[in-house]
Short mmCIF file of C-alpha atoms and ligand atoms in Angstrom, two decimals:
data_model
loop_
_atom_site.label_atom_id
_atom_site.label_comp_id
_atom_site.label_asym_id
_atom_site.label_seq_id
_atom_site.Cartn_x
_atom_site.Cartn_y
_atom_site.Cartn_z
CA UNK A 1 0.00 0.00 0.00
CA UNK A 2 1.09 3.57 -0.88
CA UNK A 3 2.35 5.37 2.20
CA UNK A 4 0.71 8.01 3.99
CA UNK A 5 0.85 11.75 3.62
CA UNK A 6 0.28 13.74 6.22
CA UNK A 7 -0.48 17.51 5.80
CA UNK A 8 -0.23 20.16 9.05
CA UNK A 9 -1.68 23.26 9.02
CA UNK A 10 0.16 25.99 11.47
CA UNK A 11 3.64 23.66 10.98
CA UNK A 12 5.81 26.64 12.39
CA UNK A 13 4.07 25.88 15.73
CA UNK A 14 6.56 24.65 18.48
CA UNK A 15 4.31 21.71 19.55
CA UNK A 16 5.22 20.18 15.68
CA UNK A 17 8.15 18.18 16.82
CA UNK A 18 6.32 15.97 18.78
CA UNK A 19 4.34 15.14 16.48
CA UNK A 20 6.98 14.26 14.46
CA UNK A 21 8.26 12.23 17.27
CA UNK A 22 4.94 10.52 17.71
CA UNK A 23 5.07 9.87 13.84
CA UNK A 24 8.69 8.01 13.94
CA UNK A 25 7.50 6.44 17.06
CA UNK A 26 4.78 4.75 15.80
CA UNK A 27 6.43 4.12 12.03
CA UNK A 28 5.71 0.26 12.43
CA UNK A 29 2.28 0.90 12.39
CA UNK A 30 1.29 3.64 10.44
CA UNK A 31 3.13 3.99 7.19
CA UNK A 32 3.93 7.55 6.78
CA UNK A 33 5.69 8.75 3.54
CA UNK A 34 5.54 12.11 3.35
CA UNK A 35 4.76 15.22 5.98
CA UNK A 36 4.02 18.66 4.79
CA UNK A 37 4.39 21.15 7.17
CA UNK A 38 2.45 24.58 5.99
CA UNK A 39 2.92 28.17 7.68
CA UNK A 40 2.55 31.61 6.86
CA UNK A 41 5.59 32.52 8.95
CA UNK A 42 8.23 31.64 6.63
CA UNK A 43 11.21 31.99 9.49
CA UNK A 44 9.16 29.65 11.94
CA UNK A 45 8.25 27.06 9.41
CA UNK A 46 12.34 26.81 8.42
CA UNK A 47 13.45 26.36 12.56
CA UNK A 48 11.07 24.10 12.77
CA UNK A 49 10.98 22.18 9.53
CA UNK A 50 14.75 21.93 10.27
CA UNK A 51 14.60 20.75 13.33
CA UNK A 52 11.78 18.06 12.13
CA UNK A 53 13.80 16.97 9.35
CA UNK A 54 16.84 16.23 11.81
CA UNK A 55 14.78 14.36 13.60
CA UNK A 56 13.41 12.20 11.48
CA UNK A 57 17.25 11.66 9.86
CA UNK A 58 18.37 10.62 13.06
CA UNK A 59 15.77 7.81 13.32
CA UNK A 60 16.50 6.69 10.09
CA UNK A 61 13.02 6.90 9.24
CA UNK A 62 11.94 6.85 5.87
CA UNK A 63 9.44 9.96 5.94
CA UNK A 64 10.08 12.91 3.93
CA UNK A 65 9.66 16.17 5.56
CA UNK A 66 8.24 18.97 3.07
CA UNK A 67 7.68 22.86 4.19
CA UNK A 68 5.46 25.15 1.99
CA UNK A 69 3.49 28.36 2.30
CA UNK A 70 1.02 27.14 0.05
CA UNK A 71 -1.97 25.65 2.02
CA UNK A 72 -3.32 24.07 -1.08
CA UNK A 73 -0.08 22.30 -2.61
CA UNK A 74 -0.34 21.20 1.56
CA UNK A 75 -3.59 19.99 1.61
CA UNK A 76 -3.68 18.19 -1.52
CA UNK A 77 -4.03 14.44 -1.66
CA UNK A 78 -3.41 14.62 2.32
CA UNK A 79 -4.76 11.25 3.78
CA UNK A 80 -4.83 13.37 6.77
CA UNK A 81 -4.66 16.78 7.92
CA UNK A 82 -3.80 18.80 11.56
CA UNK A 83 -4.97 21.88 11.89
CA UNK A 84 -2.85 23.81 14.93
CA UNK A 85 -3.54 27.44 14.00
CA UNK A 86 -3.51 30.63 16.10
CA UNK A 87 -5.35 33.68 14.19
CA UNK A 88 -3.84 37.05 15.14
CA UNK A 89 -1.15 35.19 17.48
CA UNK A 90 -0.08 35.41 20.90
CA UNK A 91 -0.73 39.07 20.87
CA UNK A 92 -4.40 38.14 20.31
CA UNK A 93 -4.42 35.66 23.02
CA UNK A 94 -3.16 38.28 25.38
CA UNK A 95 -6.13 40.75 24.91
CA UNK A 96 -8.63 37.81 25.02
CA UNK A 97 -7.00 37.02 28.30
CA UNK A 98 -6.68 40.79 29.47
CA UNK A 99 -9.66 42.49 28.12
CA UNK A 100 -12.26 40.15 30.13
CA UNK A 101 -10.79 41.55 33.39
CA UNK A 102 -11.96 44.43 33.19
CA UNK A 103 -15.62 43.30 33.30
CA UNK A 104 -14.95 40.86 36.17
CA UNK A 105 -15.10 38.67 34.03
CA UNK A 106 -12.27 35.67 33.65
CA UNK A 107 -9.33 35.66 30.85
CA UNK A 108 -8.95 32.64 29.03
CA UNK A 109 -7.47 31.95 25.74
CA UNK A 110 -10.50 29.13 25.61
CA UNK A 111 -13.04 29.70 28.22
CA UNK A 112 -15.85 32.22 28.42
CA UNK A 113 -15.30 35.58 26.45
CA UNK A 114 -12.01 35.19 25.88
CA UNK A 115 -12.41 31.96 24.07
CA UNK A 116 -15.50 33.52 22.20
CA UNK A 117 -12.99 35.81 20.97
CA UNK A 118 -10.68 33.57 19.61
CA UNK A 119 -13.71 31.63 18.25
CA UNK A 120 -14.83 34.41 16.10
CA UNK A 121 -11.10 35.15 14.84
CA UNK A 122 -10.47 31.47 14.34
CA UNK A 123 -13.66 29.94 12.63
CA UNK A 124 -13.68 31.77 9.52
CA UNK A 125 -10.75 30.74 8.80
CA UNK A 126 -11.19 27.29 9.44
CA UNK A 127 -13.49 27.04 6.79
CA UNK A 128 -11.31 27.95 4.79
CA UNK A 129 -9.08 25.32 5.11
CA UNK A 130 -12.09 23.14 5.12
CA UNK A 131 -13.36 24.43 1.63
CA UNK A 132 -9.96 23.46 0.28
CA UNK A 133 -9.65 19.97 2.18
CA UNK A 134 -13.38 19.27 0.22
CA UNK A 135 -12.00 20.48 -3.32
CA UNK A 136 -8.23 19.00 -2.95
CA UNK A 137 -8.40 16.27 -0.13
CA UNK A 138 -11.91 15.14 -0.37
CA UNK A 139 -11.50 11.72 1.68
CA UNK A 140 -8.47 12.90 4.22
CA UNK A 141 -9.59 13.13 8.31
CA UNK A 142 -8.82 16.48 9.60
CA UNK A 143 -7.77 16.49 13.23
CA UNK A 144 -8.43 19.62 14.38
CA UNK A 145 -6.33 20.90 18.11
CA UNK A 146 -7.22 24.76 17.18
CA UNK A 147 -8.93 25.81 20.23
CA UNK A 148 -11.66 26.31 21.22
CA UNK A 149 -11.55 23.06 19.45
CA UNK A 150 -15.23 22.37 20.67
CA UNK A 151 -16.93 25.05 19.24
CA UNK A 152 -14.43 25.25 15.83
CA UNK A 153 -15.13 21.43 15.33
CA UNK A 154 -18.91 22.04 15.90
CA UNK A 155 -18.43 24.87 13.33
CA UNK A 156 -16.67 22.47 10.85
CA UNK A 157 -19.40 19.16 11.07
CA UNK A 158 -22.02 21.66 10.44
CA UNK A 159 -20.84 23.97 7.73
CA UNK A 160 -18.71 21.32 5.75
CA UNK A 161 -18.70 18.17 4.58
CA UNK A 162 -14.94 17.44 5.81
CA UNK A 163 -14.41 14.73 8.04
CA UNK A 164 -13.29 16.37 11.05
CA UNK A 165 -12.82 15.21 14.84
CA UNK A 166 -11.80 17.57 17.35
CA UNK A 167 -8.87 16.71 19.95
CA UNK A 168 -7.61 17.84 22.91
CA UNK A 169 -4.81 16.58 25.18
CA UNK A 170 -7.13 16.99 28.48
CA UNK A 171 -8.59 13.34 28.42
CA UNK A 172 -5.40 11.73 28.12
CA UNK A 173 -3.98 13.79 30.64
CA UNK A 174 -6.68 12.86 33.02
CA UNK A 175 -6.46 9.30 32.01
CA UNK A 176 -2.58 9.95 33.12
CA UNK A 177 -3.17 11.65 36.18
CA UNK A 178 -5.86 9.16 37.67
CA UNK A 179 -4.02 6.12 36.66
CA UNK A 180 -0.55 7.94 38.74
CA UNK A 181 -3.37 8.69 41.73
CA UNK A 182 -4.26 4.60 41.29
CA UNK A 183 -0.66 3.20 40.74
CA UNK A 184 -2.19 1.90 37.73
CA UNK A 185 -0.84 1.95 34.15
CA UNK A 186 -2.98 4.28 32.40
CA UNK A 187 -3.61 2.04 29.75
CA UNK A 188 -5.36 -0.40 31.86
CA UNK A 189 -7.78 2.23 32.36
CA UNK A 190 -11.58 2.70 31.01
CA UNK A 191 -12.89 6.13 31.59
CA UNK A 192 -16.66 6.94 32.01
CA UNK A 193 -16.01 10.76 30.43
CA UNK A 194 -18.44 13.28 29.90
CA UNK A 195 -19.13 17.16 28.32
CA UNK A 196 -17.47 19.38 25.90
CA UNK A 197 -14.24 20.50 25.42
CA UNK A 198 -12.80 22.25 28.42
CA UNK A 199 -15.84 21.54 30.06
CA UNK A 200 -16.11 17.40 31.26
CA UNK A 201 -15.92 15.57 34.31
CA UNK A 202 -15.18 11.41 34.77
CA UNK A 203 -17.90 10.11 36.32
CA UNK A 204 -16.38 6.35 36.45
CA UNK A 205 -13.49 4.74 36.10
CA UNK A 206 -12.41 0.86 35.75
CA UNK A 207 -9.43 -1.67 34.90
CA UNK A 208 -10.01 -4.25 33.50
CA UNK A 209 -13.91 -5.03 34.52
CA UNK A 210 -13.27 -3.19 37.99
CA UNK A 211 -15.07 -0.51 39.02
CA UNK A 212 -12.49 1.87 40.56
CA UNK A 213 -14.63 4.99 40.53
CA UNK A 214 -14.75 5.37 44.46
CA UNK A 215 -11.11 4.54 44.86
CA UNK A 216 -10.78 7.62 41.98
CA UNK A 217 -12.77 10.08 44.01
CA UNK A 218 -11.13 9.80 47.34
CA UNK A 219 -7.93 10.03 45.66
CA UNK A 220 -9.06 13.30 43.97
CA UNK A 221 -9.91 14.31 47.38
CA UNK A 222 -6.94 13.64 48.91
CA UNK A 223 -4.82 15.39 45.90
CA UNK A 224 -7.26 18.42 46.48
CA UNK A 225 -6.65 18.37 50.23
CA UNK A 226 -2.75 18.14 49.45
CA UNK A 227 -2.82 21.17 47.40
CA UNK A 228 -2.22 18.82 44.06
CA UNK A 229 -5.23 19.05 42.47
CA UNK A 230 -6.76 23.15 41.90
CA UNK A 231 -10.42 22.58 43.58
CA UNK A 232 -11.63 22.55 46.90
CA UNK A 233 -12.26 19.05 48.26
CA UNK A 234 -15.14 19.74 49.70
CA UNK A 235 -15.98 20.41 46.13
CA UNK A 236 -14.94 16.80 44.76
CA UNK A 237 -17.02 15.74 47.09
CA UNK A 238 -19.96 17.31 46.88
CA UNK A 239 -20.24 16.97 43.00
CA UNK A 240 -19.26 12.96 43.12
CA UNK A 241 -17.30 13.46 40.36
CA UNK A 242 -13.54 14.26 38.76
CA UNK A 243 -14.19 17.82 37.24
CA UNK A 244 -11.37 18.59 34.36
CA UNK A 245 -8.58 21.39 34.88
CA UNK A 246 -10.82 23.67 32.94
CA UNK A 247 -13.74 23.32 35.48
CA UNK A 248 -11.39 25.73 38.18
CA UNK A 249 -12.46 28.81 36.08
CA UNK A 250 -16.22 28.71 36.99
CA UNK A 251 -16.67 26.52 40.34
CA UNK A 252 -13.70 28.62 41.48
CA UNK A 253 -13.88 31.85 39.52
CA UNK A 254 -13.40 34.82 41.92
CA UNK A 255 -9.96 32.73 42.94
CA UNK A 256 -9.27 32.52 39.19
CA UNK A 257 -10.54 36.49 38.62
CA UNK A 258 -8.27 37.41 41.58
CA UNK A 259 -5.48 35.35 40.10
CA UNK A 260 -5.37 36.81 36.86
CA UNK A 261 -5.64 40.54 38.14
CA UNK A 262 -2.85 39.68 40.35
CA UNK A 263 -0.27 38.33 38.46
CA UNK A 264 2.27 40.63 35.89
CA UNK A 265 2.28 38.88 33.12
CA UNK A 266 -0.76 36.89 31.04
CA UNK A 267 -0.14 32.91 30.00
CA UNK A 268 -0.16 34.69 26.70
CA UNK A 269 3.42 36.23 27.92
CA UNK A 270 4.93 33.72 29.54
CA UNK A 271 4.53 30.78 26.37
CA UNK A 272 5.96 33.78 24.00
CA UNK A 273 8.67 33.99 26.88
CA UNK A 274 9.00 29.68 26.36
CA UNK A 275 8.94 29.89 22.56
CA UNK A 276 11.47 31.90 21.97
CA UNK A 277 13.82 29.93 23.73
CA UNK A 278 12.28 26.49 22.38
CA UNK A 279 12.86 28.36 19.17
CA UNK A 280 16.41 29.16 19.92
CA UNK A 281 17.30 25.67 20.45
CA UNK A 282 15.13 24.45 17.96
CA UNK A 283 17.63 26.74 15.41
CA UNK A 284 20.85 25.22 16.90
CA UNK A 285 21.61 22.02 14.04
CA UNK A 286 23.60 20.08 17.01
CA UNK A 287 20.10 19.22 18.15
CA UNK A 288 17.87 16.53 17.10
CA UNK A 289 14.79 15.80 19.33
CA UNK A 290 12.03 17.08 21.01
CA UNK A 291 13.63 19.25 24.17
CA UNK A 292 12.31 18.83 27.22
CA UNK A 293 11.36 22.37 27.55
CA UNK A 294 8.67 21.76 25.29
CA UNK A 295 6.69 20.35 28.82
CA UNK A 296 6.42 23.66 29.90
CA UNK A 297 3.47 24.38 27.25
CA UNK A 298 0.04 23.33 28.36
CA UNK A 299 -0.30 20.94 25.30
CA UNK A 300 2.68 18.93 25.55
CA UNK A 301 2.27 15.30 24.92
CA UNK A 302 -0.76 16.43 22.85
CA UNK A 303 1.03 14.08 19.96
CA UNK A 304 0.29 11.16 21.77
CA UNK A 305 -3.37 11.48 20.87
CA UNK A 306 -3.32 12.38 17.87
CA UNK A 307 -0.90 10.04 16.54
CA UNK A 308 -2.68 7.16 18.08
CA UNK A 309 -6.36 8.17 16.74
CA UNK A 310 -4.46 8.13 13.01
CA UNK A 311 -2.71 4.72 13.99
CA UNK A 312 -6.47 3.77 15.63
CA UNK A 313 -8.35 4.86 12.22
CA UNK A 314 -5.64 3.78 9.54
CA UNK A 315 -5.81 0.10 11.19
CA UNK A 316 -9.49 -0.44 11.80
CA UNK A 317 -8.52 -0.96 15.63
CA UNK A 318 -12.14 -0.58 16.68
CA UNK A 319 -10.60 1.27 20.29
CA UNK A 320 -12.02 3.84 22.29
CA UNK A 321 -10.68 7.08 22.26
CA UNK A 322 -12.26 10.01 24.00
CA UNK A 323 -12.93 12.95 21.10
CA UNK A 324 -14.84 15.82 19.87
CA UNK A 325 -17.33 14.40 18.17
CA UNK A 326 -21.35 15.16 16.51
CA UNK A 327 -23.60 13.91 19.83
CA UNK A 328 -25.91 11.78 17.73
CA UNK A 329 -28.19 11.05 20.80
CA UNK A 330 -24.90 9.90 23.10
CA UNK A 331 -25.90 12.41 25.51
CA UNK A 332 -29.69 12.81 25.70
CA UNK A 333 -29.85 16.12 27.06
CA UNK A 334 -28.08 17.53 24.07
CA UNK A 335 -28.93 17.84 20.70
CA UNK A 336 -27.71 15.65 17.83
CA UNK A 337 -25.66 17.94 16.31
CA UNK A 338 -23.64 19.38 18.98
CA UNK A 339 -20.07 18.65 19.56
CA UNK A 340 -19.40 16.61 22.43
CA UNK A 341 -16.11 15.32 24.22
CA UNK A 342 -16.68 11.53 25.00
CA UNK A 343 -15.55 8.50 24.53
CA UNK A 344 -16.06 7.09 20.76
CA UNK A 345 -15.31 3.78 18.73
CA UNK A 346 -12.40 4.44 15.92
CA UNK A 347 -12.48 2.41 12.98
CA UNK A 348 -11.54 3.18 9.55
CA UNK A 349 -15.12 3.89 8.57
CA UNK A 350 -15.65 6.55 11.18
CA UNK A 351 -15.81 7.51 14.89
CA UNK A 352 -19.10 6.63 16.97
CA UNK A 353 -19.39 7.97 20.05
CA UNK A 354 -20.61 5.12 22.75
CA UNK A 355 -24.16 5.99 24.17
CA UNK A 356 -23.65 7.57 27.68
CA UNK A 357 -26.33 7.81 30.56
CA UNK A 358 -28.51 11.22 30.88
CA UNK A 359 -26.11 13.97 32.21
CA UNK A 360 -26.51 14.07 36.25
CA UNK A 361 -28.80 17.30 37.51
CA UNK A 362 -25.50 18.40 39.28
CA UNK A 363 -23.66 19.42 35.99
CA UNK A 364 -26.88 19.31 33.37
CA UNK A 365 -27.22 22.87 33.60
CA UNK A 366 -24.00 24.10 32.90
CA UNK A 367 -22.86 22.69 30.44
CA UNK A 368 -26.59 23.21 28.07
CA UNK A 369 -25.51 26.63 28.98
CA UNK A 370 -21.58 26.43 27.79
CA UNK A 371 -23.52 24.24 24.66
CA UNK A 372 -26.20 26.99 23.66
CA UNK A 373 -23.20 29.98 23.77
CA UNK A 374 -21.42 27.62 21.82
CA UNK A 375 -24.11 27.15 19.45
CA UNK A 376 -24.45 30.68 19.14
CA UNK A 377 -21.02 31.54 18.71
CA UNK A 378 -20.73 29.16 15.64
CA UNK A 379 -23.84 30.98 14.47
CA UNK A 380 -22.03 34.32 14.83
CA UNK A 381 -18.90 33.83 12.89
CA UNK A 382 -20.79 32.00 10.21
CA UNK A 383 -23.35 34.48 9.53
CA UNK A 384 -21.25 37.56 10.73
CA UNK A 385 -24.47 38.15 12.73
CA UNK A 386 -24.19 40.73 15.73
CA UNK A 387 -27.35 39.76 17.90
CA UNK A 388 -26.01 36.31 17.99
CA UNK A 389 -22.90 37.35 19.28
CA UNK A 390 -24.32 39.23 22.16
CA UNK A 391 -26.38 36.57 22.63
CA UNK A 392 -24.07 34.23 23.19
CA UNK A 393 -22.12 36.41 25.82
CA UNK A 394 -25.63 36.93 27.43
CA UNK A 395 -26.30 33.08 27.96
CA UNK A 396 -22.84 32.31 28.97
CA UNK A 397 -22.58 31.21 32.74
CA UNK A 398 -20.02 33.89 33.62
CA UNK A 399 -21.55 36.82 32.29
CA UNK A 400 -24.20 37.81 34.93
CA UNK A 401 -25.94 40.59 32.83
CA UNK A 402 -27.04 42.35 29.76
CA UNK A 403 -24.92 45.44 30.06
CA UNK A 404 -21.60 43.14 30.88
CA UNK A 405 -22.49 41.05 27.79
CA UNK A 406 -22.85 44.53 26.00
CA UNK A 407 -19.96 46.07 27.43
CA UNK A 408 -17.37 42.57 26.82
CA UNK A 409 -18.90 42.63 23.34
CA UNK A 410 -17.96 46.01 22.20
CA UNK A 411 -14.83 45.81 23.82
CA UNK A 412 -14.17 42.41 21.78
CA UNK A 413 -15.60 43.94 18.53
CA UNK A 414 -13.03 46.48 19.07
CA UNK A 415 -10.11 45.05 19.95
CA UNK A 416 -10.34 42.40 16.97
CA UNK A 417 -11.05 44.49 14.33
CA UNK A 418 -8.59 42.82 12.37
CA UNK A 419 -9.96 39.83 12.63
CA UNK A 420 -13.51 40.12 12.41
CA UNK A 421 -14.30 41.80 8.67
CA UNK A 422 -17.19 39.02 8.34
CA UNK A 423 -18.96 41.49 10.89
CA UNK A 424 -18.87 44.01 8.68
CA UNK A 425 -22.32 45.51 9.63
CA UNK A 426 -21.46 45.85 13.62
CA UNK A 427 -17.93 47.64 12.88
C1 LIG B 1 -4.04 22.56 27.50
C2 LIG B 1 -5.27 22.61 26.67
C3 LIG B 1 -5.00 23.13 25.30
C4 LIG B 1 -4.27 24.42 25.36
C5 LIG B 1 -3.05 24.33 26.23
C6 LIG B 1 -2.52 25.71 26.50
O1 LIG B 1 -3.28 21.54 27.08
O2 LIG B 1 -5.92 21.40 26.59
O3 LIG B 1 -6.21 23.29 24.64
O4 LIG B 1 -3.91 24.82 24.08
O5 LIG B 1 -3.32 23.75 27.46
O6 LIG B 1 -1.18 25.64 26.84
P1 LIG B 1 -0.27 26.96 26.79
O7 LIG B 1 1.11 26.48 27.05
O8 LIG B 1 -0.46 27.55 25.42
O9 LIG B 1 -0.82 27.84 27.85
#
């Protein structure tokens, strides 16, 4: 069989070298012949194309490492393509995490109206790609890590034909950090996982036909009462379940608000801080594998799912990863069509999310409210449409009232101008 070619969008990104490492890794298994890194920063895409190219020589794999500009010489004939894009940068991420503050509102580069922000910037573009991956790539999987990549994938399965699942690195990293809290192996481990993206909780967790769950929860309670885990244990225990980092911002928001007002710099600062000196050694041709620093970035290890859902679909394994996928009925309380983050079967044919019990009344609310500003906010950037923009600020479960919602979105409108000419009627 012909080898595979793999096609990543946002290449120049610092993160790409573990992919690469994931893809010589796994090289018994999934055939890859050919990886196309695209960029539209030229001087990123070289560091980091030479440092992936090194790499690869140094395995003595036989994978050929192409860098290009051109999205569609990228995209086309990709059996699969990555999308790892950042529209208007760190600098953007720094207002959406600054800007919110002001409001008393949390910053966050994914969360509430920060990550709305980013949405709006992000999904347009996105479609983009997508248009081209229909035309050029018709029958290539796009993996999509652009955050938020809930509400972008949700914007992709319903404006596209493109076969796209959203992927994050928080359920493996949970899957990680339970099985450590266990003394397991975390591949023993079967996780009952539930929400969206940046939103879930594990209700359940076994090995091998075990039901661990309670073990799980008092373990979560005893990291959270040892300062380990960022939520009060009285919290853990009063929910019954393992809420995901994200969770911190709203059961523990005024700590986050205070937090953020507090501190000098934004996250946005400190990763430009990390990247330029990832980038610096990433430049130096004496080195030839993924550096350690590289753990300092909230995604790291983010590889590891994405090369094994390509391994997972390109060999019919039939396993169960947990992805951003159409609902379809798993969760009743949510409507078909609205991205989820649960576990799913991955075979070559596709990726069906396993049926899942009603959402408990202790979380149900929340996240139909994160799911309806999400739905909004996919039917803001695609329509350029104003009202549904302040609508979804208005429903989200941080804003508290109309003239907040007003006052973030005006704010947002104007500090991403640049970014938002498909509202060309509200600016
Ligand atoms: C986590 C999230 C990602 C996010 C990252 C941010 O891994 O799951 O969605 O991109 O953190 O990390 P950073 O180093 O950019 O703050």
């Amino acid at each position: 069989m012909a080898g595979l070619k793999i096609c990543v969008i946002g290449g120049g990104s610092v993160y790409t070298p573990e992919l690469i490492a994931g893809f010589i890794a796994k090289r018994e298994e999934l055939p890859v012949e050919e990886i196309v890194l695209m960029d539209i920063d030229v001087e990123r895409l070289n560091i980091v194309g030479g440092l992936a190219a090194r790499m690869v020589r140094a395995s003595g794999a036989e994978i050929s490492i192409e860098l290009t500009t051109d999205r569609q010489e990228a995209i086309a004939d990709a059996d699969y393509v990555v999308t790892q894009i950042r529209v208007g940068g760190m600098a953007a991420r720094a207002l959406d995490e600054k800007l919110p503050l002001a409001f008393g509102v949390v910053g966050q580069e994914t969360v509430g109206p920060g990550g709305f922000a980013k949405a709006l910037r992000t999904i347009p573009v996105m479609l983009d790609i997508a248009r081209d991956i229909e035309r050029l790539a018709p029958h290539a999987l796009l993996l999509n890590f652009t955050n938020p990549a809930g509400i972008v994938t949700e914007a992709l399965l319903k404006h596209t034909k493109v076969n796209a699942i959203g992927l994050c690195n928080v359920p493996i990293g949970m899957k990680n950090m339970i099985a450590s809290w266990l003394g397991k192996d975390s591949a023993q481990l079967t996780l009952d996982y539930v929400g969206l993206n940046h939103l879930s909780w594990v209700r359940g967790v076994s090995a091998s036909g075990q039901d661990l769950s309670a073990q799980a929860l008092a373990a979560a309670v005893a990291e959270a009462k040892a300062g380990r885990f960022p939520f009060s244990p009285e919290l853990v225990e009063t929910l019954g379940l393992i809420p995901s980092y994200y969770l911190r911002y709203y059961y523990h928001h005024d700590e986050a608000l205070a937090e953020a007002k507090k501190s000098e710099k934004t996250r946005a600062e400190i990763v430009q801080e990390i990247d330029a000196e990832l980038l610096k050694l990433y430049a130096d041709p004496k080195v030839a594998e993924r550096p350690d620093l590289l753990n300092r970035r909230g995604g790291a290890y983010y590889s590891v799912a994405a090369v094994a859902l390509i391994s997972a679909v390109h060999n019919d394994k039939g396993e169960v990863h947990i992805v951003n996928v159409r609902n379809n009925g798993a969760i009743p309380d949510l409507p078909d069509e609205a991205v989820v983050e649960i576990p799913a079967v991955v075979k070559r044919g596709g990726v069906q999310p396993l049926r899942g019990n009603p959402l408990p009344p202790s979380v149900r609310g929340l996240v139909q409210a994160v799911k309806a500003h999400e739905e909004l906010t996919v039917k803001a950037a695609v329509e350029g449409d104003e009202r549904s923009a302040l609508q979804a600020l208005l429903v989200h479960p941080l804003v508290s009232s109309f003239s907040q919602a007003r006052g973030l979105w005006q704010a947002i409108k104007e500090a991403n101008k640049a970014h938002l000419s498909h509202f060309a009627k509200a600016l």
